[in-house]
Short mmCIF file of C-alpha atoms in Angstrom, two decimals:
data_model
loop_
_atom_site.label_atom_id
_atom_site.label_comp_id
_atom_site.label_asym_id
_atom_site.label_seq_id
_atom_site.Cartn_x
_atom_site.Cartn_y
_atom_site.Cartn_z
CA MET Z 1 61.48 90.32 95.79
CA ARG Z 2 61.61 93.13 98.39
CA ARG Z 3 62.39 90.73 101.29
CA ALA Z 4 65.23 88.97 99.16
CA LEU Z 5 66.79 92.34 98.57
CA ARG Z 6 66.86 93.27 102.03
CA ARG Z 7 68.40 89.91 102.89
CA ILE Z 8 71.11 90.72 100.32
CA ALA Z 9 71.54 94.27 101.81
CA ARG Z 10 71.82 92.84 105.39
CA SER Z 11 74.37 90.31 104.17
CA MET Z 12 76.36 93.02 102.90
CA ASN Z 13 76.75 94.37 106.45
CA LEU Z 14 74.85 97.48 105.38
CA HIS Z 15 74.28 98.50 109.01
CA GLY Z 16 77.74 97.59 110.15
CA ASP Z 17 80.68 100.19 110.82
CA PHE Z 18 82.75 101.19 107.96
CA ASN Z 19 86.36 99.76 108.61
CA ILE Z 20 88.93 99.37 106.09
CA SER Z 21 91.73 96.53 106.72
CA PHE Z 22 94.78 96.73 104.37
CA THR Z 23 95.82 93.58 102.68
CA ASN Z 24 99.59 92.68 101.98
CA CYS Z 25 99.65 94.65 98.94
CA GLY Z 26 97.59 97.59 100.17
CA VAL Z 27 94.92 99.58 98.92
CA LEU Z 28 97.03 102.07 97.24
CA GLY Z 29 99.59 99.47 95.95
CA CYS Z 30 96.74 97.66 94.06
CA ASP Z 31 94.77 100.63 92.77
CA PRO Z 32 92.14 98.89 91.03
CA ARG Z 33 90.12 100.76 88.52
CA LEU Z 34 86.90 100.35 86.86
CA VAL Z 35 86.65 100.51 83.18
CA ILE Z 36 83.23 100.60 81.73
CA PRO Z 37 81.98 99.33 78.31
CA ASN Z 38 81.76 102.17 75.28
CA GLU Z 39 78.54 103.33 74.31
CA ASN Z 40 78.12 100.11 72.17
CA GLY Z 41 78.41 97.93 75.10
CA VAL Z 42 81.82 96.89 74.10
CA LEU Z 43 84.64 96.29 76.30
CA PRO Z 44 88.25 97.26 75.49
CA SER Z 45 89.81 94.88 73.50
CA TRP Z 46 92.65 93.96 75.57
CA SER Z 47 94.17 90.42 76.05
CA PHE Z 48 93.40 89.83 79.64
CA PRO Z 49 93.62 85.92 80.95
CA GLY Z 50 91.37 86.45 83.68
CA TYR Z 51 87.76 86.42 83.85
CA ASP Z 52 84.92 84.78 85.85
CA LEU Z 53 81.68 85.50 85.11
CA GLY Z 54 79.79 83.93 88.02
CA ILE Z 55 76.27 82.69 87.67
CA PRO Z 56 73.32 84.43 85.91
CA PHE Z 57 72.11 87.86 87.19
CA PHE Z 58 74.10 87.66 90.49
CA GLY Z 59 77.45 87.20 88.66
CA THR Z 60 80.06 86.76 91.37
CA MET Z 61 78.42 88.93 93.92
CA LEU Z 62 77.58 85.95 96.08
CA SER Z 63 81.41 85.39 96.14
CA LEU Z 64 81.85 89.17 97.11
CA ILE Z 65 79.31 88.62 99.87
CA MET Z 66 81.09 85.71 101.37
CA GLU Z 67 84.23 87.87 101.60
CA GLY Z 68 82.35 90.25 103.65
CA GLY Z 69 80.45 92.63 101.42
CA ALA Z 70 80.52 95.73 99.78
CA GLN Z 71 82.82 97.03 102.47
CA LYS Z 72 85.53 94.49 101.71
CA LEU Z 73 85.28 95.20 97.95
CA HIS Z 74 89.00 96.18 97.71
CA GLU Z 75 90.20 93.11 99.44
CA TYR Z 76 87.89 91.20 97.17
CA VAL Z 77 89.35 92.91 94.17
CA ASP Z 78 93.05 92.30 95.45
CA LYS Z 79 92.36 88.69 95.81
CA ARG Z 80 90.84 88.16 92.35
CA HIS Z 81 93.99 90.24 90.85
CA ARG Z 82 96.47 87.68 92.73
CA GLU Z 83 94.30 84.70 91.01
CA LEU Z 84 93.47 86.22 87.55
CA GLY Z 85 96.25 88.50 87.07
CA PRO Z 86 96.57 92.43 86.43
CA VAL Z 87 93.66 92.83 84.54
CA PHE Z 88 90.33 90.91 84.70
CA ARG Z 89 86.81 91.48 84.23
CA ASP Z 90 83.94 90.64 86.43
CA TYR Z 91 80.09 90.73 86.82
CA ILE Z 92 78.78 91.83 90.27
CA GLY Z 93 75.16 91.93 90.37
CA PRO Z 94 74.26 94.34 87.39
CA LEU Z 95 77.84 95.86 87.25
CA ARG Z 96 79.84 94.76 84.67
CA ALA Z 97 83.55 96.13 84.74
CA VAL Z 98 87.18 95.73 84.06
CA PHE Z 99 89.67 95.79 87.11
CA VAL Z 100 93.13 97.16 86.32
CA ASN Z 101 96.27 97.55 88.59
CA SER Z 102 98.97 97.39 85.82
CA PRO Z 103 101.00 100.61 85.16
CA ASP Z 104 101.32 99.58 81.08
CA GLU Z 105 97.39 98.86 80.99
CA TYR Z 106 96.54 102.47 82.42
CA ARG Z 107 99.04 104.00 79.86
CA LYS Z 108 97.02 102.04 77.06
CA ILE Z 109 93.68 103.48 78.70
CA PHE Z 110 94.91 107.13 78.77
CA LEU Z 111 97.03 107.31 75.63
CA GLN Z 112 95.14 104.83 73.09
CA LEU Z 113 91.43 104.20 74.38
CA GLU Z 114 90.31 107.06 76.33
CA GLY Z 115 89.99 109.63 73.43
CA PRO Z 116 89.19 113.44 73.78
CA MET Z 117 86.31 112.87 75.70
CA PRO Z 118 86.63 109.99 78.43
CA GLN Z 119 83.51 108.09 79.36
CA HIS Z 120 83.00 108.35 83.16
CA PHE Z 121 81.86 105.58 85.54
CA LEU Z 122 78.57 106.91 86.80
CA PRO Z 123 76.98 104.94 89.45
CA GLU Z 124 73.34 104.30 88.77
CA ALA Z 125 72.45 105.47 92.12
CA TRP Z 126 74.12 108.76 91.88
CA LYS Z 127 72.43 109.18 88.19
CA LEU Z 128 69.01 108.51 89.81
CA TYR Z 129 69.86 111.07 92.69
CA ASN Z 130 70.94 113.59 90.21
CA GLU Z 131 67.57 113.25 88.27
CA ILE Z 132 64.92 113.20 91.11
CA ARG Z 133 66.70 116.33 92.62
CA LYS Z 134 67.46 118.00 89.51
CA GLN Z 135 71.17 118.28 90.36
CA HIS Z 136 74.06 119.51 88.05
CA ARG Z 137 77.05 118.00 89.21
CA GLY Z 138 80.98 118.50 88.41
CA LEU Z 139 83.21 117.04 85.75
CA LEU Z 140 83.26 113.45 87.29
CA PHE Z 141 79.54 113.18 86.56
CA MET Z 142 79.81 114.74 82.88
CA ASP Z 143 80.56 113.20 79.72
CA GLY Z 144 80.89 114.24 75.81
CA ASP Z 145 80.65 117.78 74.92
CA GLU Z 146 79.43 119.24 78.30
CA TRP Z 147 82.61 117.45 80.01
CA LEU Z 148 84.79 119.01 77.53
CA HIS Z 149 83.20 122.78 77.65
CA PHE Z 150 83.95 122.67 81.53
CA ARG Z 151 87.39 120.88 81.45
CA LYS Z 152 88.65 123.53 79.07
CA ILE Z 153 87.49 126.36 81.93
CA LEU Z 154 89.16 124.26 84.36
CA ASN Z 155 92.54 123.78 82.60
CA LYS Z 156 93.00 127.83 82.57
CA ALA Z 157 93.41 127.19 86.41
CA MET Z 158 94.91 123.67 86.34
CA LEU Z 159 97.47 124.05 83.46
CA GLY Z 160 98.54 127.91 84.14
CA SER Z 161 101.95 129.20 84.42
CA ASN Z 162 102.28 128.70 88.06
CA PRO Z 163 99.77 125.58 89.29
CA GLU Z 164 102.39 124.70 91.92
CA LYS Z 165 101.56 127.85 93.76
CA TYR Z 166 97.65 127.39 93.17
CA MET Z 167 97.45 123.63 94.05
CA CYS Z 168 100.81 122.56 95.71
CA ALA Z 169 101.16 125.37 98.27
CA PRO Z 170 97.61 124.73 100.09
CA CYS Z 171 98.04 120.81 99.85
CA GLN Z 172 101.45 120.91 101.34
CA GLU Z 173 100.10 123.05 104.17
CA ALA Z 174 97.15 120.62 104.89
CA ALA Z 175 99.31 117.63 104.79
CA GLU Z 176 101.89 119.18 107.26
CA ASN Z 177 99.33 119.84 109.60
CA LEU Z 178 98.10 116.30 109.52
CA VAL Z 179 101.45 114.99 110.04
CA LYS Z 180 102.36 117.61 113.09
CA LYS Z 181 99.13 116.10 114.47
CA TRP Z 182 100.11 112.39 114.17
CA LYS Z 183 103.64 113.10 115.33
CA ASN Z 184 102.01 114.07 118.76
CA TYR Z 185 100.62 110.64 118.88
CA SER Z 186 103.86 109.15 117.83
CA ARG Z 187 105.74 110.85 120.64
CA THR Z 188 103.31 109.41 123.30
CA GLY Z 189 103.45 106.06 121.98
CA CYS Z 190 99.77 106.12 121.12
CA THR Z 191 97.83 104.71 118.16
CA ILE Z 192 96.30 107.01 115.71
CA PRO Z 193 92.40 107.04 116.57
CA GLU Z 194 90.07 107.05 113.79
CA LEU Z 195 92.62 107.04 111.05
CA GLN Z 196 89.93 106.85 108.21
CA HIS Z 197 87.99 109.58 109.41
CA GLN Z 198 91.19 111.95 109.92
CA LEU Z 199 91.87 111.11 106.42
CA TYR Z 200 88.60 112.24 105.14
CA GLN Z 201 88.85 115.28 106.89
CA TRP Z 202 92.25 115.90 105.60
CA SER Z 203 90.99 115.55 101.98
CA ILE Z 204 88.02 117.95 102.72
CA GLU Z 205 90.40 120.47 104.10
CA VAL Z 206 92.71 120.12 101.08
CA MET Z 207 89.85 121.12 98.59
CA LEU Z 208 88.70 123.89 100.89
CA ALA Z 209 92.54 125.16 100.97
CA THR Z 210 92.80 124.98 97.46
CA LEU Z 211 89.60 126.99 96.78
CA MET Z 212 90.11 129.83 99.51
CA GLY Z 213 93.87 130.28 99.16
CA SER Z 214 95.32 132.71 101.86
CA ARG Z 215 91.71 132.82 103.50
CA TRP Z 216 91.77 129.26 104.79
CA ARG Z 217 93.93 129.99 107.78
CA ASP Z 218 91.57 132.65 108.99
CA CYS Z 219 88.33 130.49 108.48
CA GLU Z 220 89.64 127.00 109.62
CA GLN Z 221 88.63 127.08 112.86
CA GLN Z 222 85.20 128.36 112.58
CA MET Z 223 84.54 125.73 109.96
CA ARG Z 224 86.02 122.65 111.94
CA SER Z 225 82.90 121.44 113.00
CA ASP Z 226 81.16 121.30 109.65
CA ILE Z 227 84.40 119.72 108.09
CA GLU Z 228 84.14 116.98 110.92
CA SER Z 229 80.34 116.64 110.21
CA VAL Z 230 81.08 116.05 106.38
CA ALA Z 231 83.80 113.55 106.92
CA LEU Z 232 81.69 111.53 109.14
CA MET Z 233 78.95 111.60 106.19
CA LEU Z 234 81.33 110.68 103.73
CA HIS Z 235 81.95 107.20 105.14
CA GLN Z 236 78.29 106.63 105.03
CA ILE Z 237 77.78 108.00 101.57
CA PHE Z 238 80.51 105.37 100.16
CA MET Z 239 79.06 102.66 102.15
CA TYR Z 240 75.74 103.12 101.03
CA SER Z 241 76.96 103.87 97.37
CA ALA Z 242 78.95 100.25 97.23
CA THR Z 243 75.87 98.56 98.43
CA LEU Z 244 73.54 100.15 95.84
CA SER Z 245 76.34 99.38 93.18
CA MET Z 246 75.33 95.79 93.48
CA MET Z 247 71.86 95.81 93.25
CA PRO Z 248 69.57 97.26 90.56
CA ALA Z 249 69.56 100.95 92.10
CA LYS Z 250 66.26 101.64 90.24
CA LEU Z 251 64.51 98.82 91.97
CA ALA Z 252 65.71 99.68 95.31
CA MET Z 253 64.57 103.26 94.83
CA ARG Z 254 60.86 101.94 93.50
CA LEU Z 255 60.76 99.47 96.54
CA LYS Z 256 62.13 102.51 99.19
CA LEU Z 257 64.61 99.92 100.54
CA PRO Z 258 66.46 101.34 103.74
CA VAL Z 259 69.88 101.53 101.86
CA TRP Z 260 68.10 103.77 98.95
CA THR Z 261 66.41 105.96 101.67
CA LYS Z 262 69.33 106.63 103.66
CA PHE Z 263 71.41 106.99 100.67
CA VAL Z 264 69.12 109.92 99.43
CA LYS Z 265 68.97 111.26 102.86
CA THR Z 266 72.68 111.66 103.72
CA VAL Z 267 73.63 113.34 99.96
CA ASP Z 268 70.84 115.85 100.53
CA VAL Z 269 72.19 116.86 104.22
CA ILE Z 270 75.99 116.61 102.90
CA LEU Z 271 75.40 118.75 99.66
CA ASP Z 272 73.67 121.38 101.85
CA LYS Z 273 76.63 121.36 104.27
CA VAL Z 274 79.16 121.62 101.20
CA ARG Z 275 77.24 124.36 99.59
CA ASN Z 276 77.39 126.36 103.10
CA LEU Z 277 81.02 125.75 103.38
#
């Protein structure tokens, strides 16, 4: 069994580079979203024409592997949307999900189905990590009354009388700095190097600028090396997470598969760096 799982991991390009290729529709245009079953294991009762449950246990995972593995999930989902429509359900290994790229169906989720306490999609690998490391995580890792309690605290800042100053100003500043850097490449006719890595850095800068406010300008340069390091590791974490989502993560942990040990080691390091920041 260990050998079989390792072969699957290798076939998913686990050791390859984390590259993203945009399809005709583009990642932002498709915006596939996972919708998980409710606590009774029942999927939302939409009328959707598309589903292909594949073969027992593996589901359509073998089809995904043929398309390039976990790192090409966005392209695989885009292709399935074109084949099956704006809403389809899929079984990818142990993961049962509904993929949505329809604005109308999004409205049904948020207005009719979500309820006052939404149930978030929590990858098994992250739940296991939180348990073995006894980690308490943020809103995206919470559900039920716990989520509602901390969401109400956050609402005081997010839904205050002047959220534009709190959120928009630092986001705008970080975006303008990035655009300024890209314009320099444009003037010389150069291709922007490591585009995805720069976008990861930008997202981290936005969060830090929002949290630190006016102090961000004073601290940006001394934090630069840590930001670049965190951005590089985020690439790796998403790669490992995507691979672990297509196999029983608990089994990968018990067998100490390379993908699991690398996932744990990388998350350990990145959380420590984020705490320092």
